[in-house]
Short mmCIF file of C-alpha atoms in Angstrom, two decimals:
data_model
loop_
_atom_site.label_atom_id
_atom_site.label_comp_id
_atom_site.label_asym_id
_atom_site.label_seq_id
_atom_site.Cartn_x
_atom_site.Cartn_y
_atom_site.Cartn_z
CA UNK A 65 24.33 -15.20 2.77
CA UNK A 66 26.02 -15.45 6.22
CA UNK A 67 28.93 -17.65 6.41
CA UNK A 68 30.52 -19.79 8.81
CA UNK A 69 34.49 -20.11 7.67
CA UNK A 70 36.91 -22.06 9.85
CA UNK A 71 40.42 -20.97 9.66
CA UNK A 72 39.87 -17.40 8.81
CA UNK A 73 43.81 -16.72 10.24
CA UNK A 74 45.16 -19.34 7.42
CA UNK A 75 46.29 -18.77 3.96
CA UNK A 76 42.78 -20.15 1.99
CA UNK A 77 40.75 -19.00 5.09
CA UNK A 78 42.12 -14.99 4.88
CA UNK A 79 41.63 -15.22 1.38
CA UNK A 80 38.48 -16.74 1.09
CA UNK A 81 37.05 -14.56 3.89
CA UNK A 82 38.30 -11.39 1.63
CA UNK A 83 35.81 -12.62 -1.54
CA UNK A 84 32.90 -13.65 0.56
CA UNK A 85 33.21 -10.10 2.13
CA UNK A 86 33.72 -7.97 -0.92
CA UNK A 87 30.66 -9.76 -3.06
CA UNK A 88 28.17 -8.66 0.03
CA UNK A 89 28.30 -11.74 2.63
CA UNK A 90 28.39 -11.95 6.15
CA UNK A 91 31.17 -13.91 7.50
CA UNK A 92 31.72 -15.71 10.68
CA UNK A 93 35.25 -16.32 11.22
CA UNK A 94 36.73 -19.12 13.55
CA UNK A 95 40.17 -19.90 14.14
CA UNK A 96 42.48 -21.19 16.97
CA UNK A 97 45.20 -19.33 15.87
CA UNK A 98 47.50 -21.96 16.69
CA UNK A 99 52.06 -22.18 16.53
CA UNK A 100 52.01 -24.92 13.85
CA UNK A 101 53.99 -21.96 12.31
CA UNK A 102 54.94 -18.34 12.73
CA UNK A 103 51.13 -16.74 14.63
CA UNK A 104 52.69 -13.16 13.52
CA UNK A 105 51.64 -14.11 9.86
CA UNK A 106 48.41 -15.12 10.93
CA UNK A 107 47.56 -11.99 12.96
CA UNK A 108 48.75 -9.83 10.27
CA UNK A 109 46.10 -11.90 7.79
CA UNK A 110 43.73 -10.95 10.44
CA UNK A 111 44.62 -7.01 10.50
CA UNK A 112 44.40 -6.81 6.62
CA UNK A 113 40.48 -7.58 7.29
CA UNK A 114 40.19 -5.52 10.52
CA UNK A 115 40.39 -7.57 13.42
CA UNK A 116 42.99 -6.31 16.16
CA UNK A 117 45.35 -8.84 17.57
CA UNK A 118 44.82 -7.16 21.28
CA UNK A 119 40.85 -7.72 20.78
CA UNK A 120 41.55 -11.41 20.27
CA UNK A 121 40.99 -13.21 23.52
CA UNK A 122 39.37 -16.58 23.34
CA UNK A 123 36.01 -17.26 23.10
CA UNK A 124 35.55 -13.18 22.39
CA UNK A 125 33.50 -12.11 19.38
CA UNK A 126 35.21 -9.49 17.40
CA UNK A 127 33.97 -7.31 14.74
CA UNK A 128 35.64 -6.09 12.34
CA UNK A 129 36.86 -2.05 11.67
CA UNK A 130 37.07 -2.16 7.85
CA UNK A 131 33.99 -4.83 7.09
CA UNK A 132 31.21 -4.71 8.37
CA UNK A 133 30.01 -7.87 7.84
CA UNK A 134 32.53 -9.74 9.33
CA UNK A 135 33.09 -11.43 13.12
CA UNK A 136 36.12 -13.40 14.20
CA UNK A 137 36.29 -15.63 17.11
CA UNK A 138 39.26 -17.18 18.38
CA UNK A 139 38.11 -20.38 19.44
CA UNK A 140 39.51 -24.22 18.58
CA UNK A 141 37.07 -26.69 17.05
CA UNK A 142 37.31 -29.33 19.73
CA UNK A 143 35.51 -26.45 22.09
CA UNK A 144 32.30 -28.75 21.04
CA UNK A 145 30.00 -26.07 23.90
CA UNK A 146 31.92 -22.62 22.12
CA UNK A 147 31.49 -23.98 18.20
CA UNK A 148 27.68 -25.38 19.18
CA UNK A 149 27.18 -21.40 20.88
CA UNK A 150 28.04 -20.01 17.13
CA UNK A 151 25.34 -22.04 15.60
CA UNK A 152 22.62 -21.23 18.18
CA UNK A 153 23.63 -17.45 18.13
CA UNK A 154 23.49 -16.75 14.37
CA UNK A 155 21.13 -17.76 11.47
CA UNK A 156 23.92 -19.47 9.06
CA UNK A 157 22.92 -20.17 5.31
CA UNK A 158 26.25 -22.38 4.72
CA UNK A 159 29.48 -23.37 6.89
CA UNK A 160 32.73 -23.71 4.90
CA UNK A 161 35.18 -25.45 6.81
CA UNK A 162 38.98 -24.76 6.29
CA UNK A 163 39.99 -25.25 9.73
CA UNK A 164 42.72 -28.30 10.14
CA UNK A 165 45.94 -29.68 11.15
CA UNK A 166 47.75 -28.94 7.51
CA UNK A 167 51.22 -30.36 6.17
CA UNK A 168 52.13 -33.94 5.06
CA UNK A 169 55.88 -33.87 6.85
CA UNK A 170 54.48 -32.54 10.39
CA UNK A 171 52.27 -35.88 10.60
CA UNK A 172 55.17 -38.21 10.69
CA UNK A 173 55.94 -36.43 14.42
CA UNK A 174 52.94 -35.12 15.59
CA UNK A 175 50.17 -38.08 14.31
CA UNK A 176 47.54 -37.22 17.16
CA UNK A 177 47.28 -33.32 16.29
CA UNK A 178 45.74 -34.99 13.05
CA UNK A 179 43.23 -36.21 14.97
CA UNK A 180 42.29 -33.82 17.23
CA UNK A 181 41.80 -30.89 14.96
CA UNK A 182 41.22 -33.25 11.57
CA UNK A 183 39.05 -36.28 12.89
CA UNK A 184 37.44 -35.08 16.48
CA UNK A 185 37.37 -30.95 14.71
CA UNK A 186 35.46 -31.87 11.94
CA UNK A 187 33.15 -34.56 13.61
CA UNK A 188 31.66 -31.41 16.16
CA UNK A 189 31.11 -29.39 12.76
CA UNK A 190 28.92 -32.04 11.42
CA UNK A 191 26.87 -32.42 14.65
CA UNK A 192 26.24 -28.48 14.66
CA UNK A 193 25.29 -28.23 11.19
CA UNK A 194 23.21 -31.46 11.20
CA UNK A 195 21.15 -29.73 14.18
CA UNK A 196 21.12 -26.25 12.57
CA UNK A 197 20.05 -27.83 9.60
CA UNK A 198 23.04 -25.80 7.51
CA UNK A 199 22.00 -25.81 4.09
CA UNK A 200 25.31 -26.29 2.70
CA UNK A 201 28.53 -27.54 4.13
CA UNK A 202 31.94 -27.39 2.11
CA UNK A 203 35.28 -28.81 3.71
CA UNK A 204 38.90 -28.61 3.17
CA UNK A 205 40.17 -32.24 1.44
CA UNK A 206 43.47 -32.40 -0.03
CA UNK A 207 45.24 -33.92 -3.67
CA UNK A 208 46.99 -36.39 -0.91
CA UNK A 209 44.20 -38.49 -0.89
CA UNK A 210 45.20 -39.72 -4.35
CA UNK A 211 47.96 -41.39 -2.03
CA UNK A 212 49.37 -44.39 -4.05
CA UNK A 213 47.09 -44.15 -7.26
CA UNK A 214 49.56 -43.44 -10.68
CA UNK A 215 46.68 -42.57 -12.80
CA UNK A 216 46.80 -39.13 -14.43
CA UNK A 217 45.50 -37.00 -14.14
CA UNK A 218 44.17 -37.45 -10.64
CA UNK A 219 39.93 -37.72 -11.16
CA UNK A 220 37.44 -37.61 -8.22
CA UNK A 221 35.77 -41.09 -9.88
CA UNK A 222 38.82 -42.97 -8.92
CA UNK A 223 39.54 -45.20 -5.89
CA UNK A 224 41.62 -43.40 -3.11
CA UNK A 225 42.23 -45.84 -0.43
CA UNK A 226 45.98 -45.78 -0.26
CA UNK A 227 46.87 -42.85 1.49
CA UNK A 228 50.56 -42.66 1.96
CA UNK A 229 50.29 -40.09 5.03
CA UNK A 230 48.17 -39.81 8.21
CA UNK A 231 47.27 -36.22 7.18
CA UNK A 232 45.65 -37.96 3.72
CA UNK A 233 43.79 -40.20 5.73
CA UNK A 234 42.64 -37.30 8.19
CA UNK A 235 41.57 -35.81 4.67
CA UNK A 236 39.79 -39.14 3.44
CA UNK A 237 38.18 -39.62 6.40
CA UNK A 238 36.54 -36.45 6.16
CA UNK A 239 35.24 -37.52 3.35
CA UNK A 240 33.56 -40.91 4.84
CA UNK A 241 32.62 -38.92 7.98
CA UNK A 242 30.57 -36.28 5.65
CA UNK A 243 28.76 -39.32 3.30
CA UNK A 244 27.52 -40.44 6.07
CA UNK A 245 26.00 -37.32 7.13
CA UNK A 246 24.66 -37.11 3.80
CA UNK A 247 22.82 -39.77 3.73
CA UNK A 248 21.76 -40.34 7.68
CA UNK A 249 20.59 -36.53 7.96
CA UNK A 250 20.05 -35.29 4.29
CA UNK A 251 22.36 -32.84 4.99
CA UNK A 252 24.55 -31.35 1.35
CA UNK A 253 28.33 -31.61 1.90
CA UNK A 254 30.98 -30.73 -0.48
CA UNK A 255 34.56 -32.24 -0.62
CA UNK A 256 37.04 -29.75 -1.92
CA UNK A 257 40.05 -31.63 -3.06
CA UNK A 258 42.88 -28.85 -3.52
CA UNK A 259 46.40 -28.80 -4.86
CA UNK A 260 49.03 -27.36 -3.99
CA UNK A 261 48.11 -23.84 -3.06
CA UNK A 262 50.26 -20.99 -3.30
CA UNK A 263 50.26 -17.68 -3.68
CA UNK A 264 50.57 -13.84 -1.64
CA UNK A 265 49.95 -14.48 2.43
CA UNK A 266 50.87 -18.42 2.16
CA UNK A 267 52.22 -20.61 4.64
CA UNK A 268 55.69 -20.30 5.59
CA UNK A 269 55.58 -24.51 5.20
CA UNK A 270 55.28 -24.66 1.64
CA UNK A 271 57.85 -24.73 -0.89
CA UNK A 272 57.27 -21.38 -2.69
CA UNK A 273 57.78 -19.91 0.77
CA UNK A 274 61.10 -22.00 2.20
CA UNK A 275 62.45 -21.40 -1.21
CA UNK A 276 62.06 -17.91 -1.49
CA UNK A 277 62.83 -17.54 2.23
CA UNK A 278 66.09 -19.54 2.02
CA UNK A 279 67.43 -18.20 -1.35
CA UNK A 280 67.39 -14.94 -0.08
CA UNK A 281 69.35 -16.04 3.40
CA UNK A 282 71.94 -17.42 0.92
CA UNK A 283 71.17 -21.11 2.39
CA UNK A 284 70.46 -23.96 -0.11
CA UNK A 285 66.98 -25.47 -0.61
CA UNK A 286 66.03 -29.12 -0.51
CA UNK A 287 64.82 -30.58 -3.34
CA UNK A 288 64.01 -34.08 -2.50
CA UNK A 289 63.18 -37.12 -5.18
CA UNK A 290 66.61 -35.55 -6.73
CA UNK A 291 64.06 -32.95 -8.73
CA UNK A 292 62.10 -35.46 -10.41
CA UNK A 293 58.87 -34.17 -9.29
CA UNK A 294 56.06 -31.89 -10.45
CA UNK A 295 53.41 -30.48 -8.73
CA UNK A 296 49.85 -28.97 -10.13
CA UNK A 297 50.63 -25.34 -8.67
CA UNK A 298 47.21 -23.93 -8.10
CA UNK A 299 46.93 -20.09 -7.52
CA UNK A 300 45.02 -19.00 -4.88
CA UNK A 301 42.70 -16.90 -6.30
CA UNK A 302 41.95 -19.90 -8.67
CA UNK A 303 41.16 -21.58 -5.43
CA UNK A 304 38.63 -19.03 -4.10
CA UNK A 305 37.01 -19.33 -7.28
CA UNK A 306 36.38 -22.79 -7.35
CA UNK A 307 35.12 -23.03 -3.58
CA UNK A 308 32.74 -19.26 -3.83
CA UNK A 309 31.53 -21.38 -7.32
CA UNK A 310 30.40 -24.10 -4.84
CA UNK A 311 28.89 -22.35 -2.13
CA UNK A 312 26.77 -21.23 -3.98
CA UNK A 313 25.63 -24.71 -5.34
CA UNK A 314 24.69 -27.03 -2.93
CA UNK A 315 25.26 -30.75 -3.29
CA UNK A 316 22.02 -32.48 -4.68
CA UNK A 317 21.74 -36.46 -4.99
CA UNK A 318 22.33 -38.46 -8.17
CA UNK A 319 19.50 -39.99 -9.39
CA UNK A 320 21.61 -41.61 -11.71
CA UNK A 321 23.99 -43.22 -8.95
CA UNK A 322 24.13 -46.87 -9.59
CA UNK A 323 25.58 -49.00 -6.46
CA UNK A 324 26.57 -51.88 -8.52
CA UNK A 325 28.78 -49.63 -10.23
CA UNK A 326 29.58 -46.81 -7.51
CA UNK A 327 31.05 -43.19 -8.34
CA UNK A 328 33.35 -42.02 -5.48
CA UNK A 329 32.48 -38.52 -6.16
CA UNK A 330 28.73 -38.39 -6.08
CA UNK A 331 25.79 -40.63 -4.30
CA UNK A 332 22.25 -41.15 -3.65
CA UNK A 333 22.95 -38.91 -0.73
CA UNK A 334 23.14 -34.61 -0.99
CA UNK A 335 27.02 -35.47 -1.37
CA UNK A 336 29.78 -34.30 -3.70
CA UNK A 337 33.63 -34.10 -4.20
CA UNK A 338 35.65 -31.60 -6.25
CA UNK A 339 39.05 -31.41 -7.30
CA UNK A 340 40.23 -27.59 -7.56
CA UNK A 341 43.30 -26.90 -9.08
CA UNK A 342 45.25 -25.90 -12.21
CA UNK A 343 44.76 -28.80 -14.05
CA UNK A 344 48.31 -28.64 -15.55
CA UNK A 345 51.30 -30.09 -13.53
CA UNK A 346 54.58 -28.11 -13.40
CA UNK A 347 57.84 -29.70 -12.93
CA UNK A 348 59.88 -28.55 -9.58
CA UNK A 349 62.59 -27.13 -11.18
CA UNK A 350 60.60 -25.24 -14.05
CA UNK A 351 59.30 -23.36 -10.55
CA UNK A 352 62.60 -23.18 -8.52
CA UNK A 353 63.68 -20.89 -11.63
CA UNK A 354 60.83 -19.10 -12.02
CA UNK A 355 61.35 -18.22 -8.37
CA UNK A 356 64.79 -17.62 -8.88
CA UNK A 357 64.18 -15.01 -11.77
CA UNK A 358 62.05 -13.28 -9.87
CA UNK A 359 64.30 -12.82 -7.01
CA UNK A 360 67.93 -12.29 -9.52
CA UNK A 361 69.16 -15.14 -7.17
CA UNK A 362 70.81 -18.11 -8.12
CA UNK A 363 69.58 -20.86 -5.60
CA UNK A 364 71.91 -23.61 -3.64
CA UNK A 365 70.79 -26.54 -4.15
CA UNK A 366 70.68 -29.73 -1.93
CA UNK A 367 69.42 -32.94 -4.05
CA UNK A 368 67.63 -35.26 -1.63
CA UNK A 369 65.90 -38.71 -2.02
CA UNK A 370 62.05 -38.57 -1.33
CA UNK A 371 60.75 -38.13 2.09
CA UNK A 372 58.46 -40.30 3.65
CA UNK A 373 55.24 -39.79 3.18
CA UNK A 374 55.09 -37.49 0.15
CA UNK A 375 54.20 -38.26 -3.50
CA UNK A 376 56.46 -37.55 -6.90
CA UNK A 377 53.66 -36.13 -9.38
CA UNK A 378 49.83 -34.72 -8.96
CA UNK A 379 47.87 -33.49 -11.38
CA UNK A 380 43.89 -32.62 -10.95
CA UNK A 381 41.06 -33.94 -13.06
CA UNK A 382 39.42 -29.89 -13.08
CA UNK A 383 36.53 -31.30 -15.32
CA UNK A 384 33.77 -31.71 -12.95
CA UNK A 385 34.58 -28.16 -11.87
CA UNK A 386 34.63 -26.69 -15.60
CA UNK A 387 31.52 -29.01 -16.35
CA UNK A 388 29.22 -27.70 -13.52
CA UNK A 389 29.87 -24.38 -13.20
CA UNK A 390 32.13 -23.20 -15.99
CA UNK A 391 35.26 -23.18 -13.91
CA UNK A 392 38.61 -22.26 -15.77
CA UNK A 393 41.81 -21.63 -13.71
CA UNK A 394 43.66 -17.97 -15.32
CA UNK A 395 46.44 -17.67 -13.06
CA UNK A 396 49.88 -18.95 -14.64
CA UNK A 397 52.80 -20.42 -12.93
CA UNK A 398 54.89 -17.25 -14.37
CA UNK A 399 52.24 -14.57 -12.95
CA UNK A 400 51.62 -16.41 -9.38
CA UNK A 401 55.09 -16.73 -8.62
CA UNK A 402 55.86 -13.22 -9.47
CA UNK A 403 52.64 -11.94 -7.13
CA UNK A 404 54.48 -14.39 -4.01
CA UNK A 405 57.54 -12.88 -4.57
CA UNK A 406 56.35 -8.90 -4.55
CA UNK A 407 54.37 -9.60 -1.78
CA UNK A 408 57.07 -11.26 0.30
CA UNK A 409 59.38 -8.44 -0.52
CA UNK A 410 56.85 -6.14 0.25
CA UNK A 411 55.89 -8.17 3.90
CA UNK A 412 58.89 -8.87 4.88
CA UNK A 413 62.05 -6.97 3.42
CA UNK A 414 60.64 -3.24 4.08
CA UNK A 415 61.13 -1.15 6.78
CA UNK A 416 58.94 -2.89 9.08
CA UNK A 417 60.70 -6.42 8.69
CA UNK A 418 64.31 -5.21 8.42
CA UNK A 419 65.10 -7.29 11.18
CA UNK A 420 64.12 -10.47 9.81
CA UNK A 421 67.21 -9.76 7.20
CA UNK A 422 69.99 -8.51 9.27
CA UNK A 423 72.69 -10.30 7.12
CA UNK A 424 71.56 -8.40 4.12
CA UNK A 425 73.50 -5.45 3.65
CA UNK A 426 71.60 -2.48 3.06
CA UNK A 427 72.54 -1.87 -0.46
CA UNK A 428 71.59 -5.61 -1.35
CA UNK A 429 67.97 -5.34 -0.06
CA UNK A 430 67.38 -2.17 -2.08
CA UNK A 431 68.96 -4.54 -5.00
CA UNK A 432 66.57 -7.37 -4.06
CA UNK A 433 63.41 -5.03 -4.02
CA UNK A 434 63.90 -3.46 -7.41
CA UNK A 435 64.29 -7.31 -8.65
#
């Protein structure tokens, strides 16, 4: 198949872009390569699949030294001309989208990049793959949907229309934006529902990574809600799983959908949503330890009440996934913490990224990176 995946410079993007590539795809790669955090990270994402950081000027295709089937672009979404251009220049079987404004906190202070990249992004990808006719498009949703809603575990058939951030609604409106498609233009759309990602190459906004980051620097973390929280920690090759599953199967209408008695996650329309995670919730301390024995560093702790915008618990409803297309999550807490942590070390305490720990003596580091 050839590909079209938005956000190829981001953690699910890079990752994503590494399966699609190794089981024989060809993959077009977009991504703005914006500062929401540290570009470094995403340009060394971008070497570990070829593409050279000088090569990168907007708007320029760039093909890849190590695959061969794969072409980054820097371009942003909102280029409606540029993103339009892809479509007309290349025969694409399917477009996975993974391109957005991320992070719950940043859209308390910076509401209208949510809509430019989340709402005005996404709207140009459905014009260009309702007039290429795409025969499959899958899109980045999010758990924080589920907003307000108490019942566990979190399932797909359930009302979601209380988000409790402007980055949830950005997600839920995706999700309207697309059924409509669906049913104006017969077009197949996908919503992938994820939680809580983490894992090797992640974003420097999540918890595994300020935790890890800030234990080593000797600083205390933040634990807001006082602890009480738990998360369903899904690894990120459980992700990729899920979402190369669902490429591969198209959404199809239900001729079983009754509109006196309508299910949120299907339709009389080519339109579907999936939840992809663990399907088992993990308490925040349970994984502050397991970060901290896999670092041999106590951490400082700062108890905090819960921030705006964010939710105590999640926990995914997997069975759609598991139903459809056999889909069982492997990676443990234990194991995917361990992988973060070895490949942080690895990134950013050899050689290369001494600088980045100055305050560590050298006889510590060495101590840290036989931990």
């Amino acid at each position: 198949m050839k590909i079209l995946v938005t956000g190829t410079a981001g953690f699910i993007g890079f990752h994503l872009t590494k399966r699609l590539l190794e089981r024989g795809d060809e993959v077009i790669g977009v991504d703005n390569i914006n500062d929401y955090y540290d570009v470094n990270l995403k340009y060394s994402r971008l070497k570990e699949h070829g593409i050279l950081q000088s090569q990168t000027d907007n708007g320029k295709y760039v093909d890849s030294i190590k695959y061969p089937g794969y072409r980054f672009v820097k371009m942003d979404l909102t280029e409606k001309e540029a993103l339009q251009n892809i479509f007309n220049e290349h025969k694409l079987d399917a477009v996975c989208n993974l391109a957005a404004q991320a992070g719950v906190r940043y859209s308390l202070t910076n509401p209208e990049a949510y809509i430019q990249s989340n709402i005005n992004g996404f709207l140009n990808i459905l014009e260009c793959c309702r007039h290429a006719k795409i025969k499959h498009l899958l899109y980045a949703s999010s758990s924080s949907v589920y907003g307000l809603n108490k019942k566990m575990p979190f399932s797909v058939k359930n009302n979601v229309d209380h988000p409790v951030s402007l980055y949830a609604v950005s997600k839920k409106s995706n999700e309207l934006m697309a059924h409509a498609y669906s049913h104006l233009f017969n077009m197949p759309t996908t919503a992938l529902r994820f939680f809580t990602v983490y894992g090797p190459w992640g974003r420097p906004d999540m918890a595994l990574f300020i935790f890890t980051k800030s234990i080593l620097e000797g600083k205390p973390i933040e634990i807001f809600n006082n602890g009480n929280m738990s998360r369903d920690f899904t690894y990120i090759d459980d992700i990729v799983e899920g979402i190369t599953r669902l490429i591969d199967k198209p959404a199809k209408c239900d001729a079983n959908w009754d509109a006196l008695n309508p299910d949120p996650s299907s339709s009389k329309a080519p339109f579907s949503v999936f939840n992809i995670g663990r399907g088992a919730p993990v308490s925040l301390m349970e994984f502050i330890k397991e970060i901290e024995n896999n670092l041999g560093i106590k951490a400082k702790k700062n108890y905090l009440s819960m921030q705006d915008g964010d939710v105590a618990d999640t926990w995914a409803d997997v069975s759609g996934l598991e139903n459809e297309l056999g889909y069982k999550p492997k990676v443990s807490v234990k194991e995917g913490v361990c992988n973060f942590v070895n490949w942080y070390k690895a990134h950013y305490l050899t050689s290369e990224y001494n600088q980045t720990y100055p305050f560590i003596r050298k006889r510590s580091r060495q101590a840290i990176l036989k931990v």
